Short mmCIF file of C-alpha atoms and ligand atoms in Angstrom, two decimals:
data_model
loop_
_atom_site.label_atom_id
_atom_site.label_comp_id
_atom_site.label_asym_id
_atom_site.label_seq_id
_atom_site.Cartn_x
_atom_site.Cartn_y
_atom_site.Cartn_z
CA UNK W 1 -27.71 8.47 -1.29
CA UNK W 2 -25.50 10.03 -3.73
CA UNK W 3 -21.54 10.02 -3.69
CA UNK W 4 -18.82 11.09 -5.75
CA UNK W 5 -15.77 8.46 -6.24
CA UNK W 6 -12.62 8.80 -6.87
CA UNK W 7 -10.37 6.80 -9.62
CA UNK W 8 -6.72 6.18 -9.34
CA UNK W 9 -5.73 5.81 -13.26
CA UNK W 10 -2.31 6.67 -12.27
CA UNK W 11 -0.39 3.48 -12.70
CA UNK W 12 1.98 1.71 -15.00
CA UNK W 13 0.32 -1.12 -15.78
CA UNK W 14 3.88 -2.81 -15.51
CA UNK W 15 2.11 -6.61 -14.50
CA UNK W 16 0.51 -6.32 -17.86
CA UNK W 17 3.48 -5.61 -19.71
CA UNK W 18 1.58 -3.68 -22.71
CA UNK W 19 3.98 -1.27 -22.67
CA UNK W 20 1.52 1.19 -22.49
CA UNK W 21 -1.60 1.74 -19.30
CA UNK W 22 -3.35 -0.62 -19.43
CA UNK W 23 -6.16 0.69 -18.99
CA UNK W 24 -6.02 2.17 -22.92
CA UNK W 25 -6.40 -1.29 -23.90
CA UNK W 26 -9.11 -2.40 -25.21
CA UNK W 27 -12.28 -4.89 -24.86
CA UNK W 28 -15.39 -5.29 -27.51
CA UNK W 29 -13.42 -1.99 -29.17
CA UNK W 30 -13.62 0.62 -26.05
CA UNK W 31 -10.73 1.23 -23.57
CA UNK W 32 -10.78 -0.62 -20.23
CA UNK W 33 -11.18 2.94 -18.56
CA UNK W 34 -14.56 3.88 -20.61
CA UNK W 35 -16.05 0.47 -19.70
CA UNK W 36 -15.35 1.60 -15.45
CA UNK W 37 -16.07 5.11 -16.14
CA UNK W 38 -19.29 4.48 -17.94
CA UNK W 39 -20.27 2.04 -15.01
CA UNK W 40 -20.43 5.35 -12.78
CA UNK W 41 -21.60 7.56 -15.47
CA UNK W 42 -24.89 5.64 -15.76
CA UNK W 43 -25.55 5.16 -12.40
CA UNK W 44 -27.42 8.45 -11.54
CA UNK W 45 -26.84 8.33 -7.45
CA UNK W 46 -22.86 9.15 -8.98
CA UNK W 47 -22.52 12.62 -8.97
CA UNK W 48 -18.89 12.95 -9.50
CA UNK W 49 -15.79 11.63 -10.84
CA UNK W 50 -11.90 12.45 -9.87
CA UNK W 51 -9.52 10.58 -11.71
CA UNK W 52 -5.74 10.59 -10.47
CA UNK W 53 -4.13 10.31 -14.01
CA UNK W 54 -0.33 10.08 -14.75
CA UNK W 55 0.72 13.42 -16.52
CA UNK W 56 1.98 11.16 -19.64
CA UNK W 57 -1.84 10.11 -20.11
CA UNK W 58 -3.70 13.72 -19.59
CA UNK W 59 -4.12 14.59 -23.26
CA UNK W 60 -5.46 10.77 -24.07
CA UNK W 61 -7.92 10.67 -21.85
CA UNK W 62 -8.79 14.05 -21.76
CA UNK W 63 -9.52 13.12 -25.82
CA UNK W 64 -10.88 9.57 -24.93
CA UNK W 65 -13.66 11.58 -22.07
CA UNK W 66 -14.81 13.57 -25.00
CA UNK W 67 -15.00 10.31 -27.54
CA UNK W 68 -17.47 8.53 -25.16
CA UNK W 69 -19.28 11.71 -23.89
CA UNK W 70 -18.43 10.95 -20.01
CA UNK W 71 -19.50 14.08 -18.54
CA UNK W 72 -19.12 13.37 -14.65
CA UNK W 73 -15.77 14.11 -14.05
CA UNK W 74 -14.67 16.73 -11.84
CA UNK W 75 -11.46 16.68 -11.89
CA UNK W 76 -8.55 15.33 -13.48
CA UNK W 77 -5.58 15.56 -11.07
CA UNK W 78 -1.82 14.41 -11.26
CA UNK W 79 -1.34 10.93 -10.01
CA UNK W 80 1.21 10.17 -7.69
CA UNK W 81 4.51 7.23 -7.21
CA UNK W 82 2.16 4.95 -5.77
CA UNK W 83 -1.36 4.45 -5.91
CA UNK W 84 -2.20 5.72 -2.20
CA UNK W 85 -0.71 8.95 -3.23
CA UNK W 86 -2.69 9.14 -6.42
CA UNK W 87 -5.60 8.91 -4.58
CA UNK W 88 -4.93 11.73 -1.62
CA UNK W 89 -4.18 14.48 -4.53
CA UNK W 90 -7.84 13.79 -5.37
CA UNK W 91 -9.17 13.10 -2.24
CA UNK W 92 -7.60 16.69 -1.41
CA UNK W 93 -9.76 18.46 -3.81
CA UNK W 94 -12.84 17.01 -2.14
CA UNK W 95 -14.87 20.05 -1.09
CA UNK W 96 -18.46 18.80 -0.88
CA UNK W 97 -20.30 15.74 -0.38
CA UNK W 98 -20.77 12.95 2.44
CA UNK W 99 -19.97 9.45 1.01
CA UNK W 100 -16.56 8.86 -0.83
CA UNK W 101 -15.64 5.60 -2.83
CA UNK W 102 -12.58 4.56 -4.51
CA UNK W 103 -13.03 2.58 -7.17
CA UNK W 104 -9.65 1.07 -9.06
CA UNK W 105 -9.92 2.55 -13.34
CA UNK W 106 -8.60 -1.55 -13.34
CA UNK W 107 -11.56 -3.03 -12.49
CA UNK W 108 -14.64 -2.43 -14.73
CA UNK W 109 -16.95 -5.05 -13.99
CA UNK W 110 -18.16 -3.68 -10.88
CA UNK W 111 -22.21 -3.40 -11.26
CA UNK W 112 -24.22 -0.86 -9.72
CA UNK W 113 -26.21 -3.40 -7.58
CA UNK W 114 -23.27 -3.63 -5.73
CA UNK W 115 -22.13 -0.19 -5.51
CA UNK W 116 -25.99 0.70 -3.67
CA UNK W 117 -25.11 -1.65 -1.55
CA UNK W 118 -21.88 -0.43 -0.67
CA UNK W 119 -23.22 3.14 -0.65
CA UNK W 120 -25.92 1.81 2.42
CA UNK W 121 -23.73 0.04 4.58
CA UNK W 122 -21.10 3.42 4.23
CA UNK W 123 -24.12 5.54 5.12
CA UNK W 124 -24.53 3.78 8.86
CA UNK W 125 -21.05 2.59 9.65
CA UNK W 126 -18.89 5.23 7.58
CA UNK W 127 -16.59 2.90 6.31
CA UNK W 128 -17.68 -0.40 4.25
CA UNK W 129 -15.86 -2.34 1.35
CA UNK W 130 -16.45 -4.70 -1.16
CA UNK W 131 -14.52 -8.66 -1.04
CA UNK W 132 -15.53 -12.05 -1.49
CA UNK W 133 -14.67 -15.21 0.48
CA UNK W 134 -11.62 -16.62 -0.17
CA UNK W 135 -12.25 -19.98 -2.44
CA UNK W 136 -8.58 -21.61 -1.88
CA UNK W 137 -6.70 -23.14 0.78
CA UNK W 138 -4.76 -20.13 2.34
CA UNK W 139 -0.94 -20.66 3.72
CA UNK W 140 1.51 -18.76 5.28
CA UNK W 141 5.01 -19.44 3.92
CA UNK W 142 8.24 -18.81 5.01
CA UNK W 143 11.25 -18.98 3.07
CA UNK W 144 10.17 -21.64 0.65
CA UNK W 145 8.00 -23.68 3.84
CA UNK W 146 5.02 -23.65 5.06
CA UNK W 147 4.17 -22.68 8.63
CA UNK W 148 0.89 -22.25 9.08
CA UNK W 149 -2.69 -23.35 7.36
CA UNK W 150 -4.72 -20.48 8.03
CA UNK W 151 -8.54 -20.82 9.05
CA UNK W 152 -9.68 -20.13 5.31
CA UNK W 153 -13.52 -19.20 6.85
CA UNK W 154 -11.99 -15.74 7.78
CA UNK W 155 -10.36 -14.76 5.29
CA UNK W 156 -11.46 -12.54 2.11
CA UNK W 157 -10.35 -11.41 -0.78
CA UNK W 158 -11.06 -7.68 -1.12
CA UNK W 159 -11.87 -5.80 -3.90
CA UNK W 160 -12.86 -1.98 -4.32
CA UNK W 161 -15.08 0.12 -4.48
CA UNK W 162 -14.13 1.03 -1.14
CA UNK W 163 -16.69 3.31 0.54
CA UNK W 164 -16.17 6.19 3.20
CA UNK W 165 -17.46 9.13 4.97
CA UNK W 166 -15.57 11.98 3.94
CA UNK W 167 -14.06 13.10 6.80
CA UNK W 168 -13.22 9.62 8.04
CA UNK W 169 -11.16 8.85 5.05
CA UNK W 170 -9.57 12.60 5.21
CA UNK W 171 -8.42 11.70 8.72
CA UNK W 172 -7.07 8.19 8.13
CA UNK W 173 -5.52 9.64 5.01
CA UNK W 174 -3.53 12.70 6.82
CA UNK W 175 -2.50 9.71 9.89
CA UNK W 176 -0.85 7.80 7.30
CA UNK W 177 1.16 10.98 5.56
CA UNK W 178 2.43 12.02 9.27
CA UNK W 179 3.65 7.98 10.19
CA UNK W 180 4.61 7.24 6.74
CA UNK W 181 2.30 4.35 6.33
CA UNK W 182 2.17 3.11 3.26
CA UNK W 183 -1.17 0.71 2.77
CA UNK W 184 -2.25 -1.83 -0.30
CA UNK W 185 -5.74 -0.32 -0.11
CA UNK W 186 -7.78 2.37 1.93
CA UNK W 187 -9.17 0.26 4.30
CA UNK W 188 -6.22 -0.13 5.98
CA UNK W 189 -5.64 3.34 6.82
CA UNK W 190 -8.85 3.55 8.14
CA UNK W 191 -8.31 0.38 9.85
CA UNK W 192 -5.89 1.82 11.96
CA UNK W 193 -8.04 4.42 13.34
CA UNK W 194 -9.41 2.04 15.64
CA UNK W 195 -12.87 2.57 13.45
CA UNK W 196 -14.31 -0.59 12.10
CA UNK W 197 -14.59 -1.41 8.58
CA UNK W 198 -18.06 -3.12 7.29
CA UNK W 199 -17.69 -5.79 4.53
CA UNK W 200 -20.12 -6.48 1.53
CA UNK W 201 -20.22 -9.82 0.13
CA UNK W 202 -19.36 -8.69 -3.66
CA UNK W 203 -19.22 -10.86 -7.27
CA UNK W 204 -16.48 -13.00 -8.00
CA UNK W 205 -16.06 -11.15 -11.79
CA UNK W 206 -15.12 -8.16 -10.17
CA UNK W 207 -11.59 -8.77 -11.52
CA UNK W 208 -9.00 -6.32 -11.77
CA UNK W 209 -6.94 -6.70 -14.83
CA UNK W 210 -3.41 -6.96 -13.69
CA UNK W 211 -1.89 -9.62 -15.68
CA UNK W 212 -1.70 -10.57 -19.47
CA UNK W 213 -4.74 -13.52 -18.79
CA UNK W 214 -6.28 -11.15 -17.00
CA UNK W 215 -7.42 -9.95 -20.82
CA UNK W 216 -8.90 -13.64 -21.24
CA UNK W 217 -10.78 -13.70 -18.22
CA UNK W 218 -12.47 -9.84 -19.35
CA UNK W 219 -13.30 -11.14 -22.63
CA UNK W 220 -15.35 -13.89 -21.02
CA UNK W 221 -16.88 -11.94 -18.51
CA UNK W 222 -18.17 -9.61 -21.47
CA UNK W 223 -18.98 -12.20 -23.21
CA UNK W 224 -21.62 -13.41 -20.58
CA UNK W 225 -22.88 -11.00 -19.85
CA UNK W 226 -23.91 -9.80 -23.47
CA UNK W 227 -25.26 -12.87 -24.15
CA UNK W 228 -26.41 -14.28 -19.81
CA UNK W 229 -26.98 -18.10 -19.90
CA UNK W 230 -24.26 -19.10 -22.93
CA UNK W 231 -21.42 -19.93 -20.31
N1 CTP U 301 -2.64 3.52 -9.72
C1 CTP U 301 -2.54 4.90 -9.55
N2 CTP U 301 -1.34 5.46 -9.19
C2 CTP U 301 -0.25 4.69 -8.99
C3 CTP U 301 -0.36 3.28 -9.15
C4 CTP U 301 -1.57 2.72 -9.51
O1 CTP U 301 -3.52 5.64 -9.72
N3 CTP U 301 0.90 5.25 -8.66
C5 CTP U 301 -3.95 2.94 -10.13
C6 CTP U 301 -3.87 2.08 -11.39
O2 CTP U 301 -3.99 2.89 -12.56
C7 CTP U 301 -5.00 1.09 -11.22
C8 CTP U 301 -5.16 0.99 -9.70
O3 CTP U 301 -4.40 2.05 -9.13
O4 CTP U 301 -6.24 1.57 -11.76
C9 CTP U 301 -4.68 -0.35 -9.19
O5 CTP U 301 -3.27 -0.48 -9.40
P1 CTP U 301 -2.55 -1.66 -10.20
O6 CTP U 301 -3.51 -2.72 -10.56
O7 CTP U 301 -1.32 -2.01 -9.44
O8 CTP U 301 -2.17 -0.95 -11.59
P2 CTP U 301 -0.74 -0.49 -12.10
O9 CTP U 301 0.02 0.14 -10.97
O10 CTP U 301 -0.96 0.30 -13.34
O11 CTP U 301 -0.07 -1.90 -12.49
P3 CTP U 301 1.39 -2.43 -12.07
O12 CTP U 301 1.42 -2.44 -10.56
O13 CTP U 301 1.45 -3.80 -12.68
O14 CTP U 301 2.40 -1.48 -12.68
MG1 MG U 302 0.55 -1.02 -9.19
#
């Protein structure tokens, strides 16, 4: 089923401390945002591509879409203070269409295996994401102590894409404008709907570059993958 998906770009990229977004650095030569982009540009059940971009970054990557011929984006709109309000100027200008993801510019290992998947599970529940089990021993800390050990079997690490009917995420997305609510990712305005959110088990290298050995990890997973069994 084809979708369109939406890319906040918008940030700072303050974690990484490049001094620059980080997603104009580069891996193997090509910016961290043509690696993602091209990820949706190939995979020919994406018809569409918003990208929330901060107005300081417009002319670069208006110059860097032409450099790598992406031709699916739609729509380049103004990002916003945080990343949930990057997203809803885009999500705004959705006119058409059924399934919506949002896919973080940070992460650009996602594989389009993963994304059908996603797309599948959207299709029957409206609302599915992508996460993987959590692989350390989870606590809840208080002021320097710990109070709880936390069942570590139910708890995931989530990733995006995130995947959505359209008018599902439109409504969860105008509830949180009129309380205010402020989420880490879109699940959780949907989440509070009432309407349940399906997860699909994802890959582990689905990393989003946030910190400086973040870079390390990237050039690894690259690595591996040009060259499968050397690792
Ligand atoms: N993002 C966005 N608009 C914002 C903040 C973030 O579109 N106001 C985007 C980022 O460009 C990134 C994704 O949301 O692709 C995930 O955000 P994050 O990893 O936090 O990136 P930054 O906000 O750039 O990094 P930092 O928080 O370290 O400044
Ligand atoms: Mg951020």
């Amino acid at each position: 089923m084809a979708y369109q998906v939406i890319l906040p770009a918008a940030g700072q990229g303050k974690r990484m401390g490049a001094g620059k977004n980080k997603l104009l650095l580069e891996l193997n030569g090509i910016p961290v945002l043509i690696h993602t982009l091209k990820v949706f540009e190939e995979d020919e059940l994406c018809d569409g591509m918003i990208l929330a971009v901060h107005p300081q970054d417009f002319e670069e990557f208006n110059v860097l879409l032409k450099k790598y011929n992406i031709h699916k984006v739609t729509g380049l709109v103004p990002g916003g203070k945080e990343r949930q309000y990057s997203i809803y100027n885009a999500l705004k200008t959705v006119t058409n269409g059924s399934i919506i993801l949002v896919h973080d510019a940070a992460r650009p290992f996602i594989r389009k295996e993963q994304i059908h998947r996603l797309i599948e599970t959207a299709k029957k529940t409206g609302a599915a994401i992508i996460g993987v089990p959590a692989k350390d021993t989870m606590k809840k800390v208080q002021v320097g102590t710990v109070v709880e050990t936390v069942e570590r079997s139910s708890l995931w690490a989530v990733q995006t894409p995130q995947a959505f009917r359209i008018s599902l995420l439109l409504e969860a997305y105008q509830k949180a404008e009129m309380e205010r609510f402020v989420g880490t990712d879109d699940s959780s305005l949907v989440e509070r709907l009432g309407h349940p959110v399906a997860i699909v088990e994802g890959d582990y290298d689905n990393i989003k570059l946030t910190t400086p050995e973040d870079l390390y990890f990237a050039e690894a997973i690259l690595k591996k993958r040009q060259a499968p069994g050397t690792l």
